[in-house]
Coordinates of C-alpha atoms and ligand atoms in Angstrom, one line a residue:
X292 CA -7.2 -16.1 10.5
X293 CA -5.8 -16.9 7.0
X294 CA -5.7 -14.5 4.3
X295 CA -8.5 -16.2 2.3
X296 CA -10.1 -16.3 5.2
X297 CA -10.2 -12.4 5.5
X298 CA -10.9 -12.5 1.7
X299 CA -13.9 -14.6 2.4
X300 CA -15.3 -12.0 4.9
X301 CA -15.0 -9.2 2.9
X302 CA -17.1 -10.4 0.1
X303 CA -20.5 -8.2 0.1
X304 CA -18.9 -5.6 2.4
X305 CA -21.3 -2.5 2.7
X306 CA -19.4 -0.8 5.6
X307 CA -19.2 2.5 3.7
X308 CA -21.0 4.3 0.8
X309 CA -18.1 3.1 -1.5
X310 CA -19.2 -0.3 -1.8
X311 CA -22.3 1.6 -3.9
X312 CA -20.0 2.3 -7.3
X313 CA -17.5 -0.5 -7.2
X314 CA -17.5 -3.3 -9.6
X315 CA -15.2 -5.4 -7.4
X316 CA -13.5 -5.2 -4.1
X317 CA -10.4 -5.1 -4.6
X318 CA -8.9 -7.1 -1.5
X319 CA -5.0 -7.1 -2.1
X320 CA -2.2 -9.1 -3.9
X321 CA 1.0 -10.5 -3.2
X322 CA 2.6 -13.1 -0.7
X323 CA 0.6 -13.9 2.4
X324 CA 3.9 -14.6 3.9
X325 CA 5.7 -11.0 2.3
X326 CA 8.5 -9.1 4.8
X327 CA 7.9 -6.4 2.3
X328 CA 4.1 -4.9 2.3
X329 CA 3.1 -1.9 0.1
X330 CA -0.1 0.0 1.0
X331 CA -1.5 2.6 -1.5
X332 CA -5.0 4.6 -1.1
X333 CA -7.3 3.2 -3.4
X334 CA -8.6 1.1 -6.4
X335 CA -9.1 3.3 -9.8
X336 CA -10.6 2.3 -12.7
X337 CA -8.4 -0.4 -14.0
X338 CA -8.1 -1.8 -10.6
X339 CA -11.9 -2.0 -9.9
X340 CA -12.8 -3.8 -13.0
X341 CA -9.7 -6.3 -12.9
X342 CA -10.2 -6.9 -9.0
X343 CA -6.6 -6.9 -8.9
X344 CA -4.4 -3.7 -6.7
X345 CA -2.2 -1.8 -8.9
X346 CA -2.6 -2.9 -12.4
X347 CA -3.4 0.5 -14.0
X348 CA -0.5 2.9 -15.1
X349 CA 0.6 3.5 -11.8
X350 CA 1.4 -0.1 -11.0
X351 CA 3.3 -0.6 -14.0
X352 CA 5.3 2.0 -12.5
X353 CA 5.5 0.3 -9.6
X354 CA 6.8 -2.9 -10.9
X355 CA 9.1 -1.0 -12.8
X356 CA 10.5 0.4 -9.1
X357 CA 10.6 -2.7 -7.6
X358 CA 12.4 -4.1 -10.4
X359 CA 14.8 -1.3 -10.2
X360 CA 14.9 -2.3 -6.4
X361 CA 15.3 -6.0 -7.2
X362 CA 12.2 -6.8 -5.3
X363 CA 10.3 -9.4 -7.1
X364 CA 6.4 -7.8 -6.7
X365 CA 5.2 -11.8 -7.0
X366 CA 7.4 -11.7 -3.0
X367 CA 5.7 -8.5 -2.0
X368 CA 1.9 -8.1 -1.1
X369 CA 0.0 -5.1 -2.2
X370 CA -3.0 -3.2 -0.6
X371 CA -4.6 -0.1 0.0
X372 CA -6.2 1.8 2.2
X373 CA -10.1 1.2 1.1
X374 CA -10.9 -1.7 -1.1
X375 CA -14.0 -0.1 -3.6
X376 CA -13.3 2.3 -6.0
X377 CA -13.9 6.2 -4.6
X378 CA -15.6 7.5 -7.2
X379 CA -13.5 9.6 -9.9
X380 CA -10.3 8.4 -8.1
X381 CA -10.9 11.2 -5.3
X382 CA -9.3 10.7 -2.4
X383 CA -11.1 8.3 0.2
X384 CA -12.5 10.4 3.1
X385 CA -12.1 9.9 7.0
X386 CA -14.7 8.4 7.1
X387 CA -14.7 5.5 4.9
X388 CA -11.2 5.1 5.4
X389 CA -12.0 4.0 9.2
X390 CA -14.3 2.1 8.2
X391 CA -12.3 -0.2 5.9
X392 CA -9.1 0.4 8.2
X393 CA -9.9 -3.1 10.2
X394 CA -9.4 -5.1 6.9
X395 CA -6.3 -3.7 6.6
X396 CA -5.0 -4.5 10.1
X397 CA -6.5 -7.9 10.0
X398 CA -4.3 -8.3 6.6
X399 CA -0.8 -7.1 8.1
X400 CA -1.5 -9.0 11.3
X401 CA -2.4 -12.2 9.5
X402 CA 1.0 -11.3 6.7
X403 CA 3.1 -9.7 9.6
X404 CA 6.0 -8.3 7.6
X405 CA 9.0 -6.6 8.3
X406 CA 8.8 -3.3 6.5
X407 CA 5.5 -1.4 5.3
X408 CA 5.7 0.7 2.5
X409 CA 3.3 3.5 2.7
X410 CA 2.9 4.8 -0.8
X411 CA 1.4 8.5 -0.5
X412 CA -0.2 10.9 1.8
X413 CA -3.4 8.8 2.1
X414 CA -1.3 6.1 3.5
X415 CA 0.5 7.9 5.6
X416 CA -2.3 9.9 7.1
X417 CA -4.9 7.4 7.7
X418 CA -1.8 4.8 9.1
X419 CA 0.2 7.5 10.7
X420 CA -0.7 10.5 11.3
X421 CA -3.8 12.6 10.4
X422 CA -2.0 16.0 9.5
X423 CA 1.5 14.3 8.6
X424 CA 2.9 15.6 5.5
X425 CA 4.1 13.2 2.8
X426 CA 6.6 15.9 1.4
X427 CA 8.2 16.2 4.9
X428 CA 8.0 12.7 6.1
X429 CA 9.1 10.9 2.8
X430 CA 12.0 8.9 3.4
X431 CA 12.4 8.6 7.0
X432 CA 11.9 5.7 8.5
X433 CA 9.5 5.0 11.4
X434 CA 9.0 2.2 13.5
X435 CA 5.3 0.5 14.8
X436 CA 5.4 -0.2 18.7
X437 CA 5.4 -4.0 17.2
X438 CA 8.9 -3.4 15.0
X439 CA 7.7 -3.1 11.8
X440 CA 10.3 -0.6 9.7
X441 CA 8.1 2.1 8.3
X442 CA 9.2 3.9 5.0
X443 CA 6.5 6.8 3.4
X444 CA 7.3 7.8 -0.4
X445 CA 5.4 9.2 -2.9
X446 CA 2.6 7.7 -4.4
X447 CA 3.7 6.5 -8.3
X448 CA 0.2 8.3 -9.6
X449 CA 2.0 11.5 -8.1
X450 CA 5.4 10.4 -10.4
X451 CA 3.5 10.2 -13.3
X452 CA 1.8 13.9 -12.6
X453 CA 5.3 14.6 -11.5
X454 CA 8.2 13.3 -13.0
X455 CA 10.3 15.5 -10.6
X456 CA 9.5 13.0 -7.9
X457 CA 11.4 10.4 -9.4
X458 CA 14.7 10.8 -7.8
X459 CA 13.1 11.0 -4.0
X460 CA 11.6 8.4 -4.6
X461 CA 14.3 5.9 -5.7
X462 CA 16.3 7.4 -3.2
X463 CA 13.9 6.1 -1.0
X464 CA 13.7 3.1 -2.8
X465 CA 17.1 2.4 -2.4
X466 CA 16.8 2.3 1.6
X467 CA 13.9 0.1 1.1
X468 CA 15.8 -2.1 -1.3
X469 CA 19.1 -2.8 1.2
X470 CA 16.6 -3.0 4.7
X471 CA 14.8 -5.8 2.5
X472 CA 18.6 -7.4 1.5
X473 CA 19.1 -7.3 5.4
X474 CA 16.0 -8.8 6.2
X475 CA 16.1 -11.8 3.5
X476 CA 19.4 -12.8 4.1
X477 CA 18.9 -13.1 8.2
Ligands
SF4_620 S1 -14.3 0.5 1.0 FE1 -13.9 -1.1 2.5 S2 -15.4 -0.6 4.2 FE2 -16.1 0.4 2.3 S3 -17.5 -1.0 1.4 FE3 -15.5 -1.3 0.4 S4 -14.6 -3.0 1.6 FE4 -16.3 -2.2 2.8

């Protein structure tokens, strides 16, 4: 199934209470055909109105990053973990994190990159791990049983609370940054 397929089936999705105070869903962005896939936790407000992932302060952070990383965001594709808007940013629960989880496999199936970037703990825990800790597992990378390279970092909405998290996360950034070289010039 293609991408706009996917995109096609999602429309009208009322799998979980979330799809009550969005605006739009907000599917994903990027190259269907990306080695490099970022997955976040959620729209917020900017993202929900724009339909677009990671338009709001935090993803001009982000761009700034992958800039930094030289990693053109128009090569990478973006997503998140649910695609409606929790209400007052909180945190997606289990609950309707499973039950948006399929579009998300159906999207790194259909894209099958090389490395997925899990940006945060809501990433990390809903992909990885329930009880994994972000802080701990932060640049390290893992491995799906398929061979995808795994690298958690922090969230950028957690650099702008927390400018202290800059420098783990460009270190991290940098790993990302010479797999990604490896990768493209193979
Ligand atoms: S968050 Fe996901 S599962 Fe819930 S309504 Fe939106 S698209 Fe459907």
């Amino acid at each position: 199934m293609s991408l706009k397929q996917i995109e096609k089936e999602i429309q009208g999705c009322r799998r979980c209470g979330l799809a009550d105070g969005r605006t739009n869903i907000v599917f994903g962005d990027g190259n269907p055909k990306a080695k490099l896939m970022l997955i976040g936790e959620g729209p917020g407000r900017d993202e929900d109105l724009q339909g677009k992932p990671f338009v709001g302060a935090a993803g001009q952070l982000l761009n700034k990053i992958l800039e930094a990383a030289e990693i053109k965001r128009e090569d990478v594709y973006i997503a998140n973990i649910v695609k409606c808007r929790p209400p007052g940013n909180r945190v997606p629960n289990r609950k309707e994190a499973r039950a948006c989880l399929p579009w998300l496999w159906q999207q790194i199936e259909t894209i099958s990159p090389r490395i997925v970037v899990l940006l945060g703990s809501t990433a990390l825990q809903n992909l990885i791990k329930p009880d994994a800790r972000i802080t701990k597992m932060r640049g390290q990378w893992l491995e799906s049983k398929s061979g995808i390279k795994i690298m958690p970092t922090y969230h950028p909405a957690a650099l702008l609370r927390d400018p202290s998290k800059k420098k783990p996360v460009w270190e991290d950034f940098q790993k990302i940054r010479d797999e990604y070289k490896k990768i493209m010039n193979n």
